[in-house]
PDB file of C-alpha atoms in Angstrom:
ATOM      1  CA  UNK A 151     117.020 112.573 101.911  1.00 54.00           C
ATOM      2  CA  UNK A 152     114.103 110.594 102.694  1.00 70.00           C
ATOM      3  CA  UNK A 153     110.775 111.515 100.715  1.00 84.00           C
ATOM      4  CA  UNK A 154     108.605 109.102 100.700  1.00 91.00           C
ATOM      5  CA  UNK A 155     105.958 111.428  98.803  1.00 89.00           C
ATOM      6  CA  UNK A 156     107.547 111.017  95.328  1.00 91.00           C
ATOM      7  CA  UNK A 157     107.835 107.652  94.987  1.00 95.00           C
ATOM      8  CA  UNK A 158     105.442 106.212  92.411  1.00 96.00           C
ATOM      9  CA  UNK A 159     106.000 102.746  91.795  1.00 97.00           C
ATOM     10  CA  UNK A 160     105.664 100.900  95.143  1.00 98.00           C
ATOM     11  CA  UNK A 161     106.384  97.232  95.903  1.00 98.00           C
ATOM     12  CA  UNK A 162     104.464  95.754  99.279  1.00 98.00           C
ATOM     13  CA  UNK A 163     104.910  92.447 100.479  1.00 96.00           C
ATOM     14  CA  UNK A 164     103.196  91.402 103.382  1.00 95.00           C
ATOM     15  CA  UNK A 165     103.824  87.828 104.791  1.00 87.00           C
ATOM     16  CA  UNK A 166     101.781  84.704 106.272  1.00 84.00           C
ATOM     17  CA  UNK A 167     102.159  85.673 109.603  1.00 82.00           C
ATOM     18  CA  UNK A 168     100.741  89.017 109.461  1.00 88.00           C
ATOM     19  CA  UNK A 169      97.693  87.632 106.919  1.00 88.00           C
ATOM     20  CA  UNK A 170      96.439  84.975 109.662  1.00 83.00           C
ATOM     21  CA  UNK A 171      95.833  84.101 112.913  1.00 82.00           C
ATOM     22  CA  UNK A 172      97.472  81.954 115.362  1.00 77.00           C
ATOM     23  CA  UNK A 173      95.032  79.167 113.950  1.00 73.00           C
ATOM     24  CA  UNK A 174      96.983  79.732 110.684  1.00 71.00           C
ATOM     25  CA  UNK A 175      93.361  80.859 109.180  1.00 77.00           C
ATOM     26  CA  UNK A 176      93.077  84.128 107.409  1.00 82.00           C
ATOM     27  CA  UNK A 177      92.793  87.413 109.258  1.00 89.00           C
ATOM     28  CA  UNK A 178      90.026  88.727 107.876  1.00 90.00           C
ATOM     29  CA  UNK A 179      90.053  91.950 108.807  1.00 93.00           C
ATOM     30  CA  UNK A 180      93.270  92.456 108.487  1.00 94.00           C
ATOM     31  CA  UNK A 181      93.385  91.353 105.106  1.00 94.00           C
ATOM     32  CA  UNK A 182      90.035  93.976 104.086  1.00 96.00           C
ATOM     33  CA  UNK A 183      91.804  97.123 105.981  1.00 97.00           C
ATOM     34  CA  UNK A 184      95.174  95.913 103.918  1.00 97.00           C
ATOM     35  CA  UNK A 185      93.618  95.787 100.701  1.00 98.00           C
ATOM     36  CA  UNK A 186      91.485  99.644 100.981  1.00 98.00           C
ATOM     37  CA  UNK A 187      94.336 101.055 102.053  1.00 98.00           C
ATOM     38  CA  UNK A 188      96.366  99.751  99.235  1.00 98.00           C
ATOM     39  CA  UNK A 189      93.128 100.822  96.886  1.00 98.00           C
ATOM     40  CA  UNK A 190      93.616 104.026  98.217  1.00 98.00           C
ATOM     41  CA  UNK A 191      96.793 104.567  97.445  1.00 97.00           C
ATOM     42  CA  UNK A 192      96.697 103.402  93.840  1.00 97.00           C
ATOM     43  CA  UNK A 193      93.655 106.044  93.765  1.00 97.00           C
ATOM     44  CA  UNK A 194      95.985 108.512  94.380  1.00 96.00           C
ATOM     45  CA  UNK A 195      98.282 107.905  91.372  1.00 96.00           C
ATOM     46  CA  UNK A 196     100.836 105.601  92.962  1.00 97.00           C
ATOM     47  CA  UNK A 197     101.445 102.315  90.968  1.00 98.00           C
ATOM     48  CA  UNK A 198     100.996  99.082  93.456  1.00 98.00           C
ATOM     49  CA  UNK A 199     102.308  95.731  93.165  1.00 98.00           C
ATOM     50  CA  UNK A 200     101.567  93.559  96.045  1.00 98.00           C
ATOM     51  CA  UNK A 201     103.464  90.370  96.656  1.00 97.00           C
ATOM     52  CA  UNK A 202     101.765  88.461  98.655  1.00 94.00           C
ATOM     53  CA  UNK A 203     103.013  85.165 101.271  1.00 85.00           C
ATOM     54  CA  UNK A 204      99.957  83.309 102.599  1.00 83.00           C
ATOM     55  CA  UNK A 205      99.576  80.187 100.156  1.00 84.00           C
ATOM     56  CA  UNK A 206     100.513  77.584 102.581  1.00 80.00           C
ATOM     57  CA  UNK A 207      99.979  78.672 105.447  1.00 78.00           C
ATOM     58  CA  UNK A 208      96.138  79.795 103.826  1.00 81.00           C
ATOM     59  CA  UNK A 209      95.521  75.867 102.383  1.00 85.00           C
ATOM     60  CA  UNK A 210      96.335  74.396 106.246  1.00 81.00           C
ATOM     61  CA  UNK A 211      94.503  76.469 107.684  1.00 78.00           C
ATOM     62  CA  UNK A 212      91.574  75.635 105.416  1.00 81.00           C
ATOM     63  CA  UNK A 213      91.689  72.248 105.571  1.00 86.00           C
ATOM     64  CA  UNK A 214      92.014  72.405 109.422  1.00 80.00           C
ATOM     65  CA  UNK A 215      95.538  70.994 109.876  1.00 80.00           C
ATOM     66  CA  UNK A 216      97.695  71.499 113.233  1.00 75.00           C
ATOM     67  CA  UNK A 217     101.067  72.201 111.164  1.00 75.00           C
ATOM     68  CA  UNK A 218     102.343  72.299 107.995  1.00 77.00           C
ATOM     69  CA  UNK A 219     103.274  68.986 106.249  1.00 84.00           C
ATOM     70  CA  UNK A 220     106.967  68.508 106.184  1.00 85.00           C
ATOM     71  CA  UNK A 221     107.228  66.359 102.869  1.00 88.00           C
ATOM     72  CA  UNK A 222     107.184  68.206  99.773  1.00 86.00           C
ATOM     73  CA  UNK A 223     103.885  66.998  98.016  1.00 88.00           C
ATOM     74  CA  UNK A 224     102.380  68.591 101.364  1.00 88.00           C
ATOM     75  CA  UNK A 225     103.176  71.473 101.064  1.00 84.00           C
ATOM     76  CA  UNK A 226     102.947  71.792  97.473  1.00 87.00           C
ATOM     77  CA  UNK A 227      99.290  70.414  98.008  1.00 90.00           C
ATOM     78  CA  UNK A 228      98.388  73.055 100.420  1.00 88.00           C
ATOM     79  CA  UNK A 229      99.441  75.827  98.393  1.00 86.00           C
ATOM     80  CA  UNK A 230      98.150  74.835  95.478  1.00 90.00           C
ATOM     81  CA  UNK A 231      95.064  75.004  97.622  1.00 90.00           C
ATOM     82  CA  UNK A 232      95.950  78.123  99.880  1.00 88.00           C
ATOM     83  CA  UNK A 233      96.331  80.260  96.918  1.00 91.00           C
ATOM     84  CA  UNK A 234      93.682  79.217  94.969  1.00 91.00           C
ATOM     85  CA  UNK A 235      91.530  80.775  98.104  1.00 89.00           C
ATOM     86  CA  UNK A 236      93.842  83.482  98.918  1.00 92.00           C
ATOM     87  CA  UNK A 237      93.470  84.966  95.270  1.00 94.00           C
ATOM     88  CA  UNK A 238      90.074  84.938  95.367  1.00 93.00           C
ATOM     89  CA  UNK A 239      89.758  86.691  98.237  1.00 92.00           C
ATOM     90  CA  UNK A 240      92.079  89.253  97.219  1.00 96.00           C
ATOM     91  CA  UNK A 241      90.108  89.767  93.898  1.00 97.00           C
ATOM     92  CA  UNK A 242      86.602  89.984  95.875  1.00 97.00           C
ATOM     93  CA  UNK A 243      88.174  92.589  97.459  1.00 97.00           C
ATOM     94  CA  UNK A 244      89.863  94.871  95.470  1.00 98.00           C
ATOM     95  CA  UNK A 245      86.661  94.806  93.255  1.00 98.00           C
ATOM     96  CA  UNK A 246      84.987  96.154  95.516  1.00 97.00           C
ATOM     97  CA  UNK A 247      86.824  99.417  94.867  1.00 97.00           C
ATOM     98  CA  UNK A 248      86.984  98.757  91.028  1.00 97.00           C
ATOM     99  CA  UNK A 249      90.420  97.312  90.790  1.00 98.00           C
ATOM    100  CA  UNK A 250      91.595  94.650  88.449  1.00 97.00           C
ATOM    101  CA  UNK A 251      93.876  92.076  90.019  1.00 98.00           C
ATOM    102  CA  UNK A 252      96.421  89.629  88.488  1.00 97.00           C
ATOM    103  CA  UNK A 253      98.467  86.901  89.409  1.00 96.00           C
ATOM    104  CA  UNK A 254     102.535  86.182  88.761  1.00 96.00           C
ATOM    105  CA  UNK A 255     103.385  83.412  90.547  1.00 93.00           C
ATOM    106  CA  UNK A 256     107.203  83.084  90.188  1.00 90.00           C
ATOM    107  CA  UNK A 257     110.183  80.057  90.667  1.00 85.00           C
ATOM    108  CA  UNK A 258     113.823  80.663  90.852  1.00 83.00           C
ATOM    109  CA  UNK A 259     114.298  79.311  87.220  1.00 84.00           C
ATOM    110  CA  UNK A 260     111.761  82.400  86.105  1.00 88.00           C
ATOM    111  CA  UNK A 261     114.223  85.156  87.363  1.00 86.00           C
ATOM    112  CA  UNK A 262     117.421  83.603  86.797  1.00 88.00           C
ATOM    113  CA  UNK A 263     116.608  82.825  82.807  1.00 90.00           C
ATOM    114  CA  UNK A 264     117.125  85.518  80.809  1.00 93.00           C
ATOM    115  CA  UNK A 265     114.942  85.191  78.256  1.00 94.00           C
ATOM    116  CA  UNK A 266     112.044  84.346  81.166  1.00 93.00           C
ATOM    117  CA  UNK A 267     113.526  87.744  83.500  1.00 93.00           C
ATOM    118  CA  UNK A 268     112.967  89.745  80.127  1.00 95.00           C
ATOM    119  CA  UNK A 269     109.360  88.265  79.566  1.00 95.00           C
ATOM    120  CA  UNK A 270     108.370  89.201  83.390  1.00 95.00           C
ATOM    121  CA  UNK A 271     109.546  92.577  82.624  1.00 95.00           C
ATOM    122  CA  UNK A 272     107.714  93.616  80.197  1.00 96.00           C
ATOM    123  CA  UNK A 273     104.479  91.756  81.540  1.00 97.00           C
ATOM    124  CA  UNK A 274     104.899  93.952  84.631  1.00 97.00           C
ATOM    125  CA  UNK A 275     105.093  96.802  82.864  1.00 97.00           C
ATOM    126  CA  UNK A 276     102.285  96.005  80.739  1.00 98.00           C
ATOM    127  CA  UNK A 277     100.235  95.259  83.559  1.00 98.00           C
ATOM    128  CA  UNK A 278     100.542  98.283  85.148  1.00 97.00           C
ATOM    129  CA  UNK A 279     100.108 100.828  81.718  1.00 97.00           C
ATOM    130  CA  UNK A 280      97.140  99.307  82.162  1.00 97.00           C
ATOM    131  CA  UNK A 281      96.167  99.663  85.493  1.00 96.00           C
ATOM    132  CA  UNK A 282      95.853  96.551  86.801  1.00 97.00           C
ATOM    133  CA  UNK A 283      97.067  95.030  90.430  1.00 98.00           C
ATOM    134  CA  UNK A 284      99.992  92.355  90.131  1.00 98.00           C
ATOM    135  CA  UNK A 285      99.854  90.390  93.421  1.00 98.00           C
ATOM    136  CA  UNK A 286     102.720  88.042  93.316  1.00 96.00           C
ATOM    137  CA  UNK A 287     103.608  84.213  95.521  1.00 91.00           C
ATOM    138  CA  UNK A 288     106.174  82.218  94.679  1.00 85.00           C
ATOM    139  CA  UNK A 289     104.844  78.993  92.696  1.00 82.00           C
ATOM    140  CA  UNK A 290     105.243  76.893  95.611  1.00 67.00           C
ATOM    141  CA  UNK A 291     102.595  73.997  93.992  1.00 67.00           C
ATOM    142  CA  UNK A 292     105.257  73.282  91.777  1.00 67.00           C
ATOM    143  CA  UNK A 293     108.927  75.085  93.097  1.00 60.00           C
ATOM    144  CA  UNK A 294     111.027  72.597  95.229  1.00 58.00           C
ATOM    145  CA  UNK A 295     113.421  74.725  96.421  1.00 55.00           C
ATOM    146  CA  UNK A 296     112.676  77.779  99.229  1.00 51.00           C
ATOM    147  CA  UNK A 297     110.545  76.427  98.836  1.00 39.00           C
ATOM    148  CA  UNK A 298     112.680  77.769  95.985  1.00 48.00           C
ATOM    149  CA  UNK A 299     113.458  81.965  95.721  1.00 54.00           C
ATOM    150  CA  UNK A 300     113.689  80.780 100.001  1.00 54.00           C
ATOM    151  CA  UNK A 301     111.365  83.474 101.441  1.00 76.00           C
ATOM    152  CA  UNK A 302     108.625  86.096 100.071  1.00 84.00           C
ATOM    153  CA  UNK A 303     111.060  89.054 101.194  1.00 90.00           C
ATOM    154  CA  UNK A 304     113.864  87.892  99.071  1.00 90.00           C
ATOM    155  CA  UNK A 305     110.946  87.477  96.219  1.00 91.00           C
ATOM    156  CA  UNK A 306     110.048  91.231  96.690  1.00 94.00           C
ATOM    157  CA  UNK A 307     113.375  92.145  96.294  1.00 95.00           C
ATOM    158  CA  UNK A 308     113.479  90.568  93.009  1.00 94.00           C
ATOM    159  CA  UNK A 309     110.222  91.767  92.272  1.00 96.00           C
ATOM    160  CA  UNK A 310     111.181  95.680  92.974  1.00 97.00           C
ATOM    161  CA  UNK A 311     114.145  95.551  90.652  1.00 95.00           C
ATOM    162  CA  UNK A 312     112.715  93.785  87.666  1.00 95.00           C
ATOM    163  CA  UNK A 313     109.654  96.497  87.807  1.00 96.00           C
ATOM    164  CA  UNK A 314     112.385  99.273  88.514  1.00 95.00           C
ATOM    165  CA  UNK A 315     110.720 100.496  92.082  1.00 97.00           C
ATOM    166  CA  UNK A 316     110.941 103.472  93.807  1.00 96.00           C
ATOM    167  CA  UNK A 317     110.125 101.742  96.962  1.00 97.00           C
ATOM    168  CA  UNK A 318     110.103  98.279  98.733  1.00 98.00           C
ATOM    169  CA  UNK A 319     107.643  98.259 101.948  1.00 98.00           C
ATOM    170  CA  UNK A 320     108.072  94.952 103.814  1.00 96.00           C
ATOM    171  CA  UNK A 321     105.018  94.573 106.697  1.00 95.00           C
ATOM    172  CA  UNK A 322     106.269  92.407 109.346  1.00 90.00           C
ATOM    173  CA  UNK A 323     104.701  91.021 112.733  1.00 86.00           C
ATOM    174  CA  UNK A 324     107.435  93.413 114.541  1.00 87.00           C
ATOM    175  CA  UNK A 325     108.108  97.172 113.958  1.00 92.00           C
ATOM    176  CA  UNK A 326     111.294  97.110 112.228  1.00 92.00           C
ATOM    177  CA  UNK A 327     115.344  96.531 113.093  1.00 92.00           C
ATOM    178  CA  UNK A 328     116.138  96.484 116.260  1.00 91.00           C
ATOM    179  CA  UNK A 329     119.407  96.127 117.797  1.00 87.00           C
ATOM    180  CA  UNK A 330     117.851  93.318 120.003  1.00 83.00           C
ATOM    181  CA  UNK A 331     115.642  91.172 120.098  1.00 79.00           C
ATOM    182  CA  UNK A 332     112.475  92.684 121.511  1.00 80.00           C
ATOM    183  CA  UNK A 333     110.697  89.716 121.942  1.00 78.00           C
ATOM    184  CA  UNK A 334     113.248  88.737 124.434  1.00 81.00           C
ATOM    185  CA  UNK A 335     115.098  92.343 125.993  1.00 83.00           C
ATOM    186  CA  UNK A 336     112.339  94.700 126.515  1.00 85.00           C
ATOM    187  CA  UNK A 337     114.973  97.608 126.428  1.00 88.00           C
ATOM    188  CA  UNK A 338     115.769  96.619 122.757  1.00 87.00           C
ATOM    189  CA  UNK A 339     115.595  99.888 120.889  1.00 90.00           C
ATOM    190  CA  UNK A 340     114.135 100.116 116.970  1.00 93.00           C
ATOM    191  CA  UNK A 341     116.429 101.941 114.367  1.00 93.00           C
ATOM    192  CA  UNK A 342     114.996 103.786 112.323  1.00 94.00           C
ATOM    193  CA  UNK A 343     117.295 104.773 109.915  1.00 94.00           C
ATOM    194  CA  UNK A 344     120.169 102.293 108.159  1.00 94.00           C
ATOM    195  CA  UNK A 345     122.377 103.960 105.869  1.00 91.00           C
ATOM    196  CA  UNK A 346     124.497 101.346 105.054  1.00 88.00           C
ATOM    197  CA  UNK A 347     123.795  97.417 105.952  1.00 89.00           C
ATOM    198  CA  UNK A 348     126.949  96.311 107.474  1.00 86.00           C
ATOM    199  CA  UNK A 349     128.075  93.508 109.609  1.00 85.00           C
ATOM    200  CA  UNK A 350     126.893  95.363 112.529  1.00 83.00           C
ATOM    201  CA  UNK A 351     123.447  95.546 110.569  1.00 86.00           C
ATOM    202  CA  UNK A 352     123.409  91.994 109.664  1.00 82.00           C
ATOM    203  CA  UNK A 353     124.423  90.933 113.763  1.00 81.00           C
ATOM    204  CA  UNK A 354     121.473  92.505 114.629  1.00 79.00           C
ATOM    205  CA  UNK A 355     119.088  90.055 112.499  1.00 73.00           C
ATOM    206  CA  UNK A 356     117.142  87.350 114.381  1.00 56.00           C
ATOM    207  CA  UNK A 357     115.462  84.038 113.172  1.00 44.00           C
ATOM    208  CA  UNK A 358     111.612  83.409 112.181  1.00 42.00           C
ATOM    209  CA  UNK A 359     109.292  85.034 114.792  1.00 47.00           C
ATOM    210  CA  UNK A 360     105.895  82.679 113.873  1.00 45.00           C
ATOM    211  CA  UNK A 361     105.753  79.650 113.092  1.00 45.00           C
ATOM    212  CA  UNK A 362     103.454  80.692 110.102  1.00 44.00           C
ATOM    213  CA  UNK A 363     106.301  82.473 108.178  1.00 46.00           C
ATOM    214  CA  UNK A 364     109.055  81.057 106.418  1.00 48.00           C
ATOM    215  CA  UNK A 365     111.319  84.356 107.082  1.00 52.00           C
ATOM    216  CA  UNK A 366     112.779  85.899 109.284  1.00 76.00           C
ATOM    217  CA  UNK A 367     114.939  89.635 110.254  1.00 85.00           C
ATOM    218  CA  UNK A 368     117.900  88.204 108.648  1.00 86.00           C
ATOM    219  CA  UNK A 369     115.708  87.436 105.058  1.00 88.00           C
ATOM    220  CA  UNK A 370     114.373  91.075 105.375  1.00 91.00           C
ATOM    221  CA  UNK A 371     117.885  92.381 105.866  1.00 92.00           C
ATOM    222  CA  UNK A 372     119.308  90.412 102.333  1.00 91.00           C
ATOM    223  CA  UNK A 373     116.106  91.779 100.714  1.00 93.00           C
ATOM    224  CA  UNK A 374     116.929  95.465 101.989  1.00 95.00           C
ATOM    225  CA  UNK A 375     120.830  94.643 100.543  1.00 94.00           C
ATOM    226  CA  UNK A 376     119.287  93.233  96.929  1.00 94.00           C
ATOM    227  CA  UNK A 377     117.115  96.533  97.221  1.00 96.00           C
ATOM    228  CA  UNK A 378     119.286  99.062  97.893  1.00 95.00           C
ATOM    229  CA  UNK A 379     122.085  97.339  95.565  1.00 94.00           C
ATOM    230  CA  UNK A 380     119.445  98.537  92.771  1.00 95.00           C
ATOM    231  CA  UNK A 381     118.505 102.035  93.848  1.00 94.00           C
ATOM    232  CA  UNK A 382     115.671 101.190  95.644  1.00 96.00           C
ATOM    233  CA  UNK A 383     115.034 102.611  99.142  1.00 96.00           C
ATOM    234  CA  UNK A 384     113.326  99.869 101.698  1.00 97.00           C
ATOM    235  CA  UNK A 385     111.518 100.037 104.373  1.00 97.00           C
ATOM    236  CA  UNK A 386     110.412  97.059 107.125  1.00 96.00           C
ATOM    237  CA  UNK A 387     107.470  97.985 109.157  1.00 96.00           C
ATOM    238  CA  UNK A 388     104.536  96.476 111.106  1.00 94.00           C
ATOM    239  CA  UNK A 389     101.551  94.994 109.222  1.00 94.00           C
ATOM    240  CA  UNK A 390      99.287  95.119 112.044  1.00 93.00           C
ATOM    241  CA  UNK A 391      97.784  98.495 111.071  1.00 95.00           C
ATOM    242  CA  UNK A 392      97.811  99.198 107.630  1.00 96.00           C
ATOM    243  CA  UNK A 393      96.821 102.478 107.993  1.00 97.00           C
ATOM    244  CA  UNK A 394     100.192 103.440 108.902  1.00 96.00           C
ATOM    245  CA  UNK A 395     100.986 102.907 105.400  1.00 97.00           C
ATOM    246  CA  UNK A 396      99.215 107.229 104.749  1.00 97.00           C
ATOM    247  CA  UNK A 397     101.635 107.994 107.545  1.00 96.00           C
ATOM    248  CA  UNK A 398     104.342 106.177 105.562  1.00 96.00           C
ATOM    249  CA  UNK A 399     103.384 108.610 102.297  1.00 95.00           C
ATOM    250  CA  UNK A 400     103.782 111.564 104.690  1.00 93.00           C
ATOM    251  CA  UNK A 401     107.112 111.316 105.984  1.00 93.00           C
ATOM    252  CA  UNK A 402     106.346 110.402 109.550  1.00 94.00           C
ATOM    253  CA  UNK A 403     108.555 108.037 110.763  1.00 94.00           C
ATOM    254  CA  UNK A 404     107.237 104.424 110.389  1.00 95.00           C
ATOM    255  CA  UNK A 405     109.524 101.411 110.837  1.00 95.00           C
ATOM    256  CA  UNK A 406     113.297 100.794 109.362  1.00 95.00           C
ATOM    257  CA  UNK A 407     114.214 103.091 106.341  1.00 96.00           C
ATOM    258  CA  UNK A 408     116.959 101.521 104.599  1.00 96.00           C
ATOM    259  CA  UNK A 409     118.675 104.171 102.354  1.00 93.00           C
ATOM    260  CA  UNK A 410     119.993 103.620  98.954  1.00 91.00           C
ATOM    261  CA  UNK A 411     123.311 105.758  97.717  1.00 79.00           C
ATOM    262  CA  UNK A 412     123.078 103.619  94.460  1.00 75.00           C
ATOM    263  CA  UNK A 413     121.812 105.092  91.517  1.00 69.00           C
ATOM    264  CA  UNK A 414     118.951 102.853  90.321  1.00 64.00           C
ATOM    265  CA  UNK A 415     119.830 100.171  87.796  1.00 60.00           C
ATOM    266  CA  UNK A 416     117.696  99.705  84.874  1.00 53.00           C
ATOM    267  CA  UNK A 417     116.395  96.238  83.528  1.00 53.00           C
ATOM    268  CA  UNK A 418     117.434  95.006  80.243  1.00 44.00           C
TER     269      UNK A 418
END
């Protein structure tokens, strides 16, 4: 039974092409409503980590560039200069509503060592006893592969089990699963309940819609499995407004709900 109410430990991710423009430069105001809405919600008790695309497609933005470099320094550049920029803006911000932010940035190595999985545990855990903000990126200045975990949704995945989640909140530039895609068959129709990810599910999944993102349906879908897999209910909805997010917290119907029947597993 869905009830989104009681869940206290929330994962968000929110990815490049809902952070910037077309230009590939930072929404602004997206970014401000995104970040009091999420200050909110921690006010009310709820425990928020926020992982966080943006790094890349941040540092070409800010250096002006028509597309992202295709050789590897490139892009390792730009992020190392993206995120650099996004973080600060994200601390300015939540500041502002006296919130302490930190930073995980995360390679494949770092979640599939066990000694490393066990050390991000417990700093997660740690980090939030004490009240602080986790906003997590992939470490894409010095990752090769993707770039390595492949895609921020597949990161938040990870992210929601090794913190134990209730929830996993994906904000997309699109509403949620469709059976279509809408972009293309205006009488595609959004589901808003998945109680089991099947082939039919998976079918259903469509490539990258910007050219900002590295993702696409089909990433959100595998993140949704990895979710669920670990007792943790996910949901894929649009970005655009993060006020949706208090309609989220009330039940209303917002997006893709993607039900978990597995009990939730429990790091070690």
């Amino acid at each position: 039974m869905r009830n989104l109410k009681k869940c206290n430990r929330i994962v968000i991710k929110i990815g490049s092409s809902t952070l910037t423009h077309e230009s590939g430069l930072l929404n602004i105001r997206r970014i401000e409503q995104l970040v009091k809405v999420l200050a909110d919600i921690k006010n009310s008790g709820k425990q928020v980590i926020l992982v966080s695309s943006g790094a890349q497609a941040v540092g070409f933005g800010r250096l002006g560039l028509k597309e992202k470099p295709k050789d590897m320094p490139g892009k390792q550049a730009i992020a190392a200069i993206g995120q650099c920029e996004l973080m600060y803006i994200y601390d300015k911000l939540f500041s502002t509503y006296n919130h302490v932010t930190s930073q995980i940035l995360l390679t494949k190595e770092d979640v599939d060592n066990p000694k490393r999985r066990n050390n991000l545990h417990n700093t997660f855990l740690r980090l939030l006893e004490i009240g602080a903000l986790p906003i997590v990126n992939e470490n894409d200045s010095v990752s090769t592969e993707e770039i390595e975990i492949g895609d921020n949704d597949t990161l938040s995945a990870i992210v929601a089990t090794l913190t134990q989640a209730d929830l996993l909140i994906v904000l997309s530039d699109i509403d949620g699963l469709y059976n279509d895609n809408p972009k293309t068959n205006p009488n595609a129709t959004l589901i808003h309940h998945v109680k089991s990810i099947d082939g039919a599910v998976e079918s259903m999944a469509q490539g990258a819609g910007s050219n900002r993102g590295t993702g696409g349906m089909i990433t959100k879908i595998q993140a949704a499995k990895i979710a669920n897999q670990h007792g943790i209910d996910m949901v894929i909805m649009n970005g655009e407004n993060p006020n949706l997010l208090y309609d989220l917290f009330e039940n209303e119907t917002i997006g893709t709900y993607f039900e978990s029947t597995q009990n939730k597993e429990v790091e070690q």
